[in-house]
Coordinates of N, CA and C in Angstrom, one line a residue:
M10 N -20.1 -14.7 18.4 CA -19.2 -14.6 17.3 C -18.5 -16.0 17.0
N11 N -18.1 -16.7 18.1 CA -17.4 -18.0 17.9 C -18.3 -19.0 17.3
E12 N -19.6 -19.0 17.7 CA -20.6 -19.9 17.2 C -20.8 -19.7 15.7
R13 N -20.8 -18.4 15.3 CA -21.0 -18.1 13.9 C -19.8 -18.5 13.1
L14 N -18.6 -18.3 13.6 CA -17.4 -18.7 12.8 C -17.4 -20.3 12.7
S15 N -17.7 -20.9 13.8 CA -17.7 -22.4 13.8 C -18.8 -22.9 12.8
A16 N -19.9 -22.3 12.7 CA -20.9 -22.7 11.7 C -20.5 -22.4 10.3
L17 N -19.7 -21.3 10.1 CA -19.2 -21.0 8.8 C -18.2 -22.1 8.4
M18 N -17.3 -22.5 9.3 CA -16.3 -23.5 9.0 C -17.0 -24.8 8.6
D19 N -18.1 -25.1 9.3 CA -18.9 -26.3 9.0 C -19.8 -26.2 7.8
G20 N -19.8 -25.1 7.2 CA -20.6 -24.9 6.0 C -22.1 -24.8 6.3
E21 N -22.4 -24.4 7.5 CA -23.8 -24.3 7.9 C -24.5 -22.9 7.7
L22 N -23.7 -21.9 7.2 CA -24.2 -20.6 7.0 C -24.4 -20.3 5.6
D23 N -25.4 -19.4 5.3 CA -25.6 -19.0 3.9 C -26.0 -17.5 3.9
G24 N -25.8 -16.9 2.8 CA -26.3 -15.5 2.7 C -25.7 -14.5 3.7
L25 N -26.6 -13.8 4.3 CA -26.3 -12.7 5.2 C -25.5 -13.2 6.4
E26 N -25.8 -14.3 7.0 CA -25.1 -14.9 8.1 C -23.6 -15.2 7.7
A27 N -23.4 -15.7 6.6 CA -22.1 -16.0 6.1 C -21.3 -14.7 5.9
D28 N -21.9 -13.7 5.3 CA -21.3 -12.4 5.2 C -20.9 -11.8 6.5
L29 N -21.8 -11.9 7.5 CA -21.4 -11.4 8.8 C -20.3 -12.1 9.4
A30 N -20.3 -13.4 9.3 CA -19.2 -14.2 9.8 C -17.8 -13.8 9.2
L31 N -17.9 -13.7 7.8 CA -16.7 -13.3 7.1 C -16.2 -11.9 7.5
R32 N -17.1 -11.0 7.8 CA -16.7 -9.6 8.2 C -16.0 -9.7 9.6
S33 N -16.5 -10.6 10.4 CA -15.9 -10.7 11.8 C -14.4 -11.1 11.7
L34 N -14.0 -11.7 10.6 CA -12.6 -12.1 10.4 C -11.7 -10.9 10.3
K35 N -12.2 -9.7 10.2 CA -11.4 -8.5 10.2 C -10.8 -8.3 11.5
Q36 N -11.4 -8.8 12.6 CA -10.9 -8.6 13.9 C -9.8 -9.7 14.2
E37 N -8.8 -9.2 14.8 CA -7.6 -10.1 15.0 C -7.9 -11.3 15.9
D38 N -8.7 -11.2 16.9 CA -9.1 -12.3 17.7 C -9.8 -13.4 16.9
A39 N -10.8 -12.9 16.1 CA -11.6 -13.9 15.3 C -10.7 -14.6 14.3
R40 N -9.8 -13.8 13.7 CA -8.9 -14.4 12.7 C -7.9 -15.4 13.4
G41 N -7.5 -15.1 14.6 CA -6.7 -16.1 15.3 C -7.4 -17.4 15.6
D42 N -8.7 -17.2 16.1 CA -9.5 -18.4 16.3 C -9.7 -19.2 15.0
W43 N -10.0 -18.5 14.0 CA -10.2 -19.2 12.7 C -9.0 -20.0 12.3
E44 N -7.8 -19.4 12.4 CA -6.6 -20.1 12.0 C -6.3 -21.3 12.9
S45 N -6.5 -21.1 14.2 CA -6.3 -22.2 15.2 C -7.3 -23.4 14.9
W46 N -8.5 -23.0 14.6 CA -9.5 -24.1 14.3 C -9.1 -24.9 13.1
H47 N -8.7 -24.1 12.1 CA -8.3 -24.8 10.8 C -7.0 -25.7 11.1
L48 N -6.1 -25.2 11.8 CA -4.9 -26.0 12.1 C -5.3 -27.3 12.9
I49 N -6.2 -27.1 13.9 CA -6.7 -28.3 14.6 C -7.3 -29.3 13.7
G50 N -8.2 -28.8 12.8 CA -8.9 -29.7 11.9 C -7.9 -30.4 11.0
D51 N -6.9 -29.6 10.5 CA -5.8 -30.2 9.6 C -5.1 -31.3 10.4
V52 N -4.7 -31.1 11.6 CA -4.0 -32.1 12.4 C -4.9 -33.3 12.6
L53 N -6.2 -33.1 13.0 CA -7.1 -34.2 13.2 C -7.2 -35.1 11.9
R54 N -7.2 -34.4 10.8 CA -7.4 -35.2 9.5 C -6.1 -35.7 9.0
G55 N -5.0 -35.3 9.6 CA -3.7 -35.7 9.1 C -3.2 -34.9 8.0
D56 N -3.7 -33.7 7.7 CA -3.3 -32.8 6.6 C -2.4 -31.7 7.1
H57 N -1.6 -32.0 8.1 CA -0.9 -30.9 8.7 C 0.4 -30.6 8.0
G58 N 0.7 -31.1 6.8 CA 1.9 -30.7 6.1 C 3.1 -31.3 6.7
C59 N 4.0 -30.5 7.3 CA 5.2 -31.1 7.8 C 5.0 -31.3 9.3
S60 N 5.7 -32.3 9.8 CA 5.5 -32.6 11.2 C 6.3 -31.7 12.1
V61 N 6.0 -31.7 13.4 CA 6.6 -30.8 14.4 C 8.1 -31.2 14.4
A62 N 8.4 -32.5 14.4 CA 9.8 -32.9 14.5 C 10.6 -32.4 13.3
A63 N 10.0 -32.4 12.1 CA 10.7 -31.9 11.0 C 11.0 -30.4 11.1
R64 N 10.0 -29.6 11.6 CA 10.2 -28.2 11.8 C 11.2 -27.9 12.8
V65 N 11.2 -28.6 13.9 CA 12.2 -28.4 15.0 C 13.6 -28.7 14.4
S66 N 13.7 -29.8 13.7 CA 15.0 -30.2 13.1 C 15.5 -29.1 12.2
Q67 N 14.6 -28.6 11.4 CA 15.0 -27.5 10.4 C 15.4 -26.3 11.2
R68 N 14.7 -25.9 12.2 CA 15.1 -24.7 13.0 C 16.5 -24.9 13.7
L69 N 16.7 -26.2 14.2 CA 18.0 -26.4 14.8 C 19.1 -26.4 13.8
A70 N 18.9 -26.8 12.6 CA 19.9 -26.8 11.5 C 20.2 -25.3 11.1
E71 N 19.2 -24.4 11.3 CA 19.4 -23.0 11.0 C 20.2 -22.3 12.1
E72 N 20.2 -22.8 13.3 CA 20.9 -22.2 14.4 C 22.4 -22.1 14.1
P73 N 23.1 -21.0 14.5 CA 24.5 -21.0 14.3 C 25.2 -21.9 15.3
T74 N 26.3 -22.5 14.9 CA 27.1 -23.3 15.8 C 28.0 -22.4 16.7
V75 N 27.9 -22.6 18.0 CA 28.7 -21.7 18.9 C 29.8 -22.7 19.5
F76 N 31.0 -22.3 19.3 CA 32.1 -23.1 20.0 C 32.5 -22.4 21.2
A77 N 32.3 -23.0 22.4 CA 32.6 -22.4 23.6 C 34.1 -22.7 23.9
P78 N 34.8 -21.6 24.4 CA 36.2 -21.9 24.8 C 36.3 -22.7 26.0
R79 N 37.5 -23.4 26.1 CA 37.7 -24.2 27.3 C 37.7 -23.3 28.5
P80 N 37.1 -23.8 29.6 CA 37.2 -23.0 30.8 C 38.6 -22.8 31.3
L81 N 38.9 -21.6 31.8 CA 40.3 -21.3 32.2 C 40.7 -22.1 33.4
L82 N 39.7 -22.5 34.2 CA 40.0 -23.3 35.4 C 40.7 -24.6 35.1
N83 N 40.3 -25.3 34.0 CA 40.9 -26.5 33.6 C 42.4 -26.3 33.3
Q84 N 42.7 -25.2 32.6 CA 44.1 -25.0 32.2 C 44.9 -24.6 33.4
Q85 N 44.3 -23.9 34.4 CA 45.1 -23.5 35.6 C 45.3 -24.8 36.4
A86 N 44.3 -25.6 36.5 CA 44.4 -26.9 37.3 C 45.5 -27.8 36.7
R87 N 45.5 -27.8 35.4 CA 46.5 -28.6 34.7 C 47.9 -28.1 35.0
S88 N 48.1 -26.8 35.0 CA 49.4 -26.1 35.2 C 49.8 -26.4 36.7
V89 N 48.9 -26.3 37.6 CA 49.3 -26.6 39.0 C 49.7 -28.0 39.2
A90 N 49.0 -28.9 38.6 CA 49.3 -30.3 38.7 C 50.6 -30.6 38.1
L91 N 50.9 -30.1 37.0 CA 52.2 -30.3 36.3 C 53.3 -29.7 37.1
S92 N 53.1 -28.5 37.7 CA 54.1 -27.9 38.6 C 54.4 -28.8 39.8
A93 N 53.4 -29.3 40.4 CA 53.5 -30.2 41.6 C 54.3 -31.4 41.2
A94 N 53.9 -32.0 40.1 CA 54.6 -33.2 39.6 C 56.1 -33.0 39.4
A95 N 56.4 -31.8 38.8 CA 57.8 -31.5 38.5 C 58.5 -31.3 39.8
S96 N 57.9 -30.6 40.8 CA 58.6 -30.4 42.1 C 58.9 -31.7 42.8
V97 N 57.9 -32.6 42.7 CA 58.1 -34.0 43.4 C 59.2 -34.7 42.7
A98 N 59.2 -34.6 41.3 CA 60.3 -35.3 40.6 C 61.7 -34.7 40.9
A99 N 61.7 -33.4 41.0 CA 63.0 -32.7 41.3 C 63.5 -33.1 42.7
V100 N 62.6 -33.2 43.7 CA 63.0 -33.6 45.0 C 63.4 -35.1 45.0
A101 N 62.8 -35.9 44.2 CA 63.2 -37.3 44.2 C 64.6 -37.5 43.6
V102 N 64.9 -36.7 42.6 CA 66.2 -36.8 41.9 C 67.3 -36.2 42.8
V103 N 67.0 -35.1 43.4 CA 68.0 -34.4 44.2 C 68.2 -35.1 45.6
G104 N 67.1 -35.4 46.1 CA 67.1 -35.8 47.5 C 67.2 -37.2 47.8

């Protein structure tokens, strides 16, 4: 089947053989091969439309922006450090 599809792509089939090859495209596997081969041919010829980088960039632009909250640990560490500094300052003033 793959040889027949390949020959069809290359324009080497006519008549009944071409009809048989076209009928085989009703099968999902054959259709997938056909699409892959055409994509490979387009890329080799430079006819691939938009580049991979442009598609990735577009997909990233479509992604929602997620703002992550600050970790609670940083706030707790800051509070402990501030408390310790205040205690040291109080001891220095009193003592």
